[in-house]
Amino acid sequence: MAGAARPVVVKVGTTTLCGPGGRPQPARLAAVAAGLAALCRAGRPVVLVTSGAIATGAAEIGRPAAGASMAERQAFAAVGQPLLMREYGRHFAAHGLRTAQVLLTADDLAVRRRYINARNTMAALLRRRIVPIVNENDTVATEEIRIGDNDTLSAQVAILVGAELLIILSDVDGLYTTDPHRDRTARRIPEVHMIAPEVERLARRSLSRLGTGGMQTKIAAARAATAAGCTVVITDGRRPRVLERIAAGERLGTWFLPAARAVSGRKRWLVAGGRVRGRLFIDEGAARALREGGRSLLPSGVRAVEGAFGAGDLVAVVDPDGREVGRGIAAHDRRTLELMKGHRTSEVAHLAAGRAEVIHRDNLVLSS
Ligand code: GLU
């Protein structure tokens, strides 16, 4: 989306949107539409990622969503999604904005051709100042191909549209030193430069109580989006005029700053597609070489291989301390890598079919 201002993606969770009975609250919908309209007036293309289809459908049918089977939840989503869209449509129209429904599954983002197609559709909508309202296509997404939570989906959408900012509206005002719902001494962390292991530990402790995601999935989402050059804000969605205040430059919640070496183009898709099929455990020397940048992973640095993956699947690369070094496309399947691991490239050339590396540097994205 070169030339134009980069989009802002706003994610709204079920707990932010729906009342105790599960129905979306008109006042909340109105506030979300008003906030996005303000961003639009500030010249930003905007995308909304919304949850609430399942809760809305369950409330409509008069059944509890909690404890329902997968098939029932899918049926609730089928009932709730159009009702949710109708309500959004009404509230956005009050600001002179048209909306469009975009329902995605994991495969839409994992298969490159479909990813590019989805990107083109989003670009066409944004060019016409139509607000894409995105949710997971819960009705058809089976267990294996589900993204599963809209925090992850929002990061994938942010990467897809090349967003400058992803605002995750939650029931907590960002990342805290301890759980703010239980501990009054909990302090908010205003800014995070790098999602180091300490940050992940904090996220495990300060869980958002409701909703699908919790703080851990929000941090994982922030990690993916910041790696692709997007700033991520996690803040309390129930605060009055929250989006307007952010649009005016206020630093509410926790801000996760984009990685200095943000990935671009095809590599962004690697981060967005995000379905890791296996793990490669590498030695210290290989980890150091990869972290220096610009290197491919060679068989000699691989200690162990895990998972049932084929050539072309996404795998995670893990150092001896258990930290993820990066993710990339495996050039070989698991069986071949079991034979190649630990050997010099020249020793295993007969197995490699001309592809000496385990992951080529063009297919590798380092973790921030
Ligand atoms: N897609 C689900 C829904 O609309 C929500 C998933 C989530 O809460 O993260 O109900």
XYZ file of C-alpha atoms and ligand atoms in Angstrom:
378
model
C 0.000 0.000 0.000
C 2.818 2.325 -0.966
C 2.252 6.045 -1.156
C -0.824 6.154 1.091
C -0.784 6.421 4.888
C -0.284 3.002 6.458
C -3.447 1.524 7.981
C -4.416 1.271 11.633
C -5.912 -2.055 12.750
C -8.164 -2.069 15.825
C -9.033 -5.325 17.590
C -12.097 -5.517 19.820
C -12.672 -8.546 22.038
C -15.909 -10.137 23.153
C -15.611 -8.842 26.729
C -15.112 -5.290 25.498
C -18.116 -5.511 23.193
C -20.722 -7.702 24.815
C -22.662 -7.328 28.039
C -23.062 -10.100 30.621
C -25.913 -11.671 28.605
C -23.649 -11.979 25.575
C -25.331 -9.368 23.411
C -23.185 -6.625 21.918
C -23.836 -3.388 23.791
C -25.047 -0.569 21.529
C -23.005 1.975 23.504
C -19.824 -0.062 22.959
C -20.481 -0.531 19.235
C -21.162 3.200 18.955
C -17.901 3.993 20.740
C -15.884 1.672 18.466
C -17.465 3.162 15.323
C -16.895 6.726 16.576
C -13.254 5.930 17.384
C -12.534 4.388 13.999
C -14.303 7.297 12.302
C -11.973 9.681 14.174
C -8.945 7.733 12.920
C -10.414 7.898 9.411
C -10.861 11.660 9.660
C -7.213 11.873 10.726
C -6.398 10.386 7.307
C -5.851 6.778 8.392
C -7.195 3.787 6.507
C -8.766 1.642 9.255
C -9.486 -2.053 9.673
C -11.573 -3.526 12.492
C -10.950 -7.052 13.776
C -13.891 -8.008 15.930
C -14.910 -10.935 18.092
C -18.385 -11.449 19.462
C -20.041 -13.574 16.767
C -20.316 -16.651 18.970
C -21.528 -14.709 22.034
C -24.079 -12.793 19.927
C -25.401 -15.967 18.302
C -25.655 -17.795 21.622
C -27.592 -14.888 23.151
C -29.895 -14.784 20.131
C -30.700 -18.503 20.369
C -30.897 -18.298 24.149
C -28.177 -20.844 24.907
C -24.995 -20.424 26.947
C -21.812 -20.184 24.848
C -19.652 -21.526 27.673
C -19.278 -25.294 27.538
C -20.912 -25.576 24.097
C -19.512 -28.127 21.619
C -17.471 -27.034 18.605
C -20.429 -27.644 16.251
C -22.724 -25.595 18.473
C -20.240 -22.723 18.672
C -19.962 -22.786 14.888
C -23.741 -22.598 14.649
C -23.772 -19.699 17.141
C -21.198 -17.896 14.979
C -23.341 -18.442 11.874
C -26.276 -16.806 13.661
C -24.280 -14.101 15.414
C -21.917 -12.903 12.670
C -24.594 -11.296 10.418
C -26.313 -9.728 13.439
C -22.999 -8.258 14.540
C -22.320 -6.951 11.021
C -25.765 -5.383 10.824
C -25.181 -3.529 14.090
C -21.723 -2.358 13.033
C -23.107 -1.276 9.664
C -25.662 0.940 11.376
C -23.143 2.551 13.733
C -20.521 3.202 11.036
C -23.179 4.609 8.680
C -23.902 7.274 11.320
C -20.378 8.551 10.535
C -20.824 8.262 6.770
C -18.681 5.107 6.576
C -19.413 1.960 4.625
C -18.373 -1.438 6.029
C -17.412 -4.788 4.473
C -17.292 -8.257 6.009
C -14.040 -10.204 5.669
C -13.997 -13.707 7.170
C -10.640 -15.484 7.236
C -9.319 -18.911 8.183
C -5.726 -19.887 8.927
C -5.292 -21.344 5.442
C -6.233 -18.037 3.813
C -3.064 -16.640 5.344
C -0.841 -19.742 5.261
C -1.157 -20.408 1.529
C 0.779 -17.646 -0.199
C -1.529 -17.327 -3.207
C -4.530 -16.858 -0.925
C -2.586 -14.469 1.293
C -1.800 -12.246 -1.704
C -5.413 -12.449 -2.809
C -6.660 -11.417 0.642
C -4.137 -8.567 0.662
C -5.386 -7.282 -2.701
C -8.995 -7.399 -1.529
C -8.150 -5.460 1.615
C -6.225 -2.879 -0.411
C -9.178 -2.423 -2.786
C -11.546 -1.849 0.156
C -9.194 0.587 1.883
C -8.693 2.572 -1.342
C -12.452 3.163 -1.395
C -12.528 4.193 2.288
C -14.623 1.148 3.118
C -13.957 -0.245 6.603
C -13.136 -3.975 6.450
C -14.595 -5.745 9.498
C -12.648 -8.957 9.971
C -13.386 -12.049 12.019
C -12.308 -15.645 11.822
C -14.646 -17.717 9.659
C -15.712 -19.715 12.699
C -18.489 -21.540 10.884
C -16.140 -23.463 8.597
C -12.836 -23.388 10.507
C -12.264 -26.922 11.826
C -10.067 -27.570 14.854
C -6.924 -28.164 12.756
C -7.218 -25.052 10.629
C -8.429 -22.631 13.261
C -6.493 -19.532 14.148
C -8.445 -19.853 17.399
C -8.229 -16.365 18.851
C -8.644 -12.900 17.467
C -5.470 -11.495 19.061
C -3.460 -13.714 16.729
C -5.818 -12.924 13.859
C -5.419 -9.176 14.450
C -1.610 -9.443 14.223
C -1.911 -11.453 11.012
C -4.274 -8.863 9.552
C -1.951 -6.031 10.636
C 0.929 -7.745 8.825
C -1.287 -8.477 5.808
C -2.236 -4.816 5.279
C 1.182 -3.422 6.290
C -0.329 -1.582 9.262
C 1.629 1.072 11.110
C -0.343 0.558 14.306
C -2.329 -2.310 15.834
C -4.539 -1.302 18.771
C -5.737 -4.256 20.861
C -8.668 -3.178 23.025
C -8.767 -5.389 26.100
C -10.213 -5.521 29.599
C -6.816 -4.629 31.081
C -4.905 -1.455 30.370
C -1.820 -3.135 28.955
C 0.979 -5.171 30.460
C 1.415 -4.990 34.254
C 4.145 -6.080 36.645
C 1.557 -8.371 38.338
C -2.163 -9.092 37.809
C -3.909 -5.714 38.276
C -7.239 -7.436 38.998
C -5.792 -9.048 42.112
C -2.827 -6.946 43.157
C -3.235 -3.242 43.894
C 0.496 -2.611 43.730
C 0.590 -3.786 40.079
C 2.280 -1.208 37.843
C 1.581 -0.693 34.145
C 4.569 -0.934 31.812
C 4.185 2.007 29.396
C 6.631 0.895 26.713
C 8.289 -2.328 25.595
C 11.191 -2.176 23.143
C 11.904 -5.845 22.816
C 9.790 -8.811 23.813
C 12.436 -10.493 25.949
C 11.769 -13.605 28.100
C 11.020 -11.315 31.157
C 8.120 -9.770 29.229
C 6.745 -13.218 28.456
C 7.015 -14.162 32.128
C 5.038 -11.043 33.111
C 2.399 -11.916 30.544
C 1.967 -15.351 32.082
C 1.350 -13.754 35.472
C -0.987 -10.929 34.444
C -3.743 -12.810 32.689
C -6.715 -11.037 31.245
C -9.587 -12.848 32.979
C -12.139 -13.171 30.224
C -12.113 -13.661 26.473
C -10.289 -16.267 24.473
C -6.827 -14.772 24.395
C -5.411 -13.674 27.713
C -2.226 -11.650 27.947
C 0.038 -14.416 26.633
C -1.636 -14.568 23.228
C -1.617 -10.757 23.121
C 2.131 -10.738 23.685
C 2.631 -13.419 21.017
C 0.527 -11.264 18.666
C 2.627 -8.209 19.567
C 5.791 -10.183 18.867
C 4.651 -11.129 15.361
C 3.360 -7.670 14.451
C 6.375 -5.765 15.813
C 8.694 -8.119 13.892
C 6.906 -6.961 10.737
C 7.390 -3.271 11.586
C 4.040 -2.534 13.237
C 3.664 -0.712 16.563
C 1.242 -2.499 18.913
C -0.819 -0.898 21.698
C -2.679 -2.938 24.297
C -5.108 -0.808 26.270
C -8.441 -0.810 28.121
C -11.221 -0.767 25.544
C -13.796 0.464 28.042
C -12.063 3.760 28.695
C -14.129 6.605 27.168
C -12.890 7.913 23.799
C -9.875 5.583 23.902
C -9.314 5.534 20.127
C -9.824 9.276 19.794
C -7.221 9.859 22.497
C -4.716 7.562 20.808
C -5.451 9.291 17.474
C -4.635 12.584 19.236
C -1.246 11.175 20.264
C -1.882 10.059 23.856
C 0.220 7.140 25.089
C -2.427 4.995 26.785
C -1.819 1.355 27.783
C 1.393 -0.456 26.815
C 3.168 0.369 23.556
C 5.263 -2.313 21.873
C 7.691 -0.665 19.493
C 8.439 -2.158 16.074
C 11.614 -4.181 15.618
C 14.583 -2.173 14.360
C 15.175 -4.734 11.625
C 11.586 -5.190 10.501
C 11.051 -7.842 7.883
C 9.445 -6.977 4.578
C 7.695 -8.499 1.581
C 7.660 -12.259 1.393
C 9.153 -12.614 4.869
C 6.201 -10.747 6.348
C 4.032 -13.537 5.045
C 6.212 -16.048 6.884
C 5.486 -14.249 10.143
C 1.774 -13.849 9.339
C 1.147 -17.398 8.106
C 2.401 -18.624 11.435
C 1.604 -22.365 11.450
C 4.714 -23.980 12.818
C 4.907 -27.695 11.956
C 8.168 -28.612 13.661
C 11.198 -27.469 15.626
C 14.884 -27.594 14.830
C 17.240 -27.526 17.817
C 20.539 -25.970 16.864
C 23.914 -25.538 18.569
C 25.378 -22.361 20.045
C 27.598 -21.597 17.049
C 24.760 -21.873 14.557
C 22.522 -19.707 16.786
C 25.221 -17.028 16.939
C 25.723 -17.125 13.168
C 21.997 -16.811 12.474
C 21.528 -13.970 14.952
C 24.302 -12.013 13.214
C 21.952 -11.996 10.254
C 22.155 -12.771 6.558
C 23.046 -16.472 7.041
C 21.321 -19.674 6.052
C 20.952 -22.566 8.524
C 23.264 -25.414 7.534
C 22.934 -29.113 8.495
C 26.090 -29.096 10.660
C 24.445 -26.773 13.226
C 21.315 -28.872 13.692
C 21.322 -31.093 16.799
C 17.790 -32.474 16.866
C 14.583 -32.337 14.865
C 11.013 -32.521 16.134
C 7.563 -32.618 14.512
C 6.053 -34.129 11.379
C 6.836 -31.596 8.688
C 7.514 -31.750 4.985
C 9.810 -29.717 2.742
C 8.285 -26.239 2.421
C 6.644 -26.238 5.882
C 7.232 -23.548 8.478
C 9.486 -24.607 11.371
C 10.841 -22.868 14.473
C 14.576 -22.754 15.141
C 15.507 -23.105 18.825
C 18.849 -22.426 20.570
C 20.411 -24.587 23.349
C 18.706 -22.395 26.012
C 15.297 -23.125 24.500
C 14.917 -19.619 23.056
C 13.459 -19.231 19.602
C 16.075 -17.878 17.187
C 13.632 -17.523 14.324
C 11.228 -19.221 11.985
C 11.613 -20.334 8.446
C 10.693 -22.644 5.635
C 12.397 -26.042 5.897
C 14.128 -26.980 2.641
C 13.789 -30.692 3.489
C 11.337 -32.948 5.236
C 11.843 -34.311 8.739
C 13.191 -37.699 7.599
C 15.828 -36.149 5.375
C 16.846 -33.688 8.079
C 17.259 -36.538 10.576
C 19.886 -37.931 8.190
C 21.479 -34.567 7.385
C 21.716 -33.132 10.914
C 25.151 -32.649 12.368
C 26.909 -33.371 9.070
C 28.955 -31.109 6.871
C 27.192 -29.984 3.739
C 29.640 -31.918 1.546
C 28.934 -35.179 3.408
C 25.193 -35.027 2.807
C 25.124 -33.513 -0.685
C 23.613 -36.734 -2.033
C 20.569 -36.267 0.251
C 20.200 -32.559 -0.360
C 19.229 -32.668 -4.050
C 21.108 -29.439 -4.701
C 19.721 -27.659 -1.622
C 22.581 -27.749 0.824
C 21.010 -25.526 3.452
C 18.353 -26.561 5.945
C 16.679 -23.137 5.808
C 17.776 -20.655 3.177
C 18.382 -17.140 4.519
C 15.661 -15.743 2.203
C 13.174 -18.015 3.949
C 14.247 -17.228 7.510
C 12.852 -14.577 9.858
C 14.763 -13.908 13.064
C 12.816 -13.453 16.304
C 13.042 -10.008 17.869
N -14.118 -15.456 16.450
C -14.720 -15.530 17.735
C -16.062 -14.813 17.764
O -16.325 -13.970 16.952
C -13.882 -14.890 18.830
C -12.492 -15.354 19.009
C -11.816 -14.587 20.144
O -12.521 -14.166 21.078
O -10.620 -14.374 20.130
O -16.891 -15.042 18.602
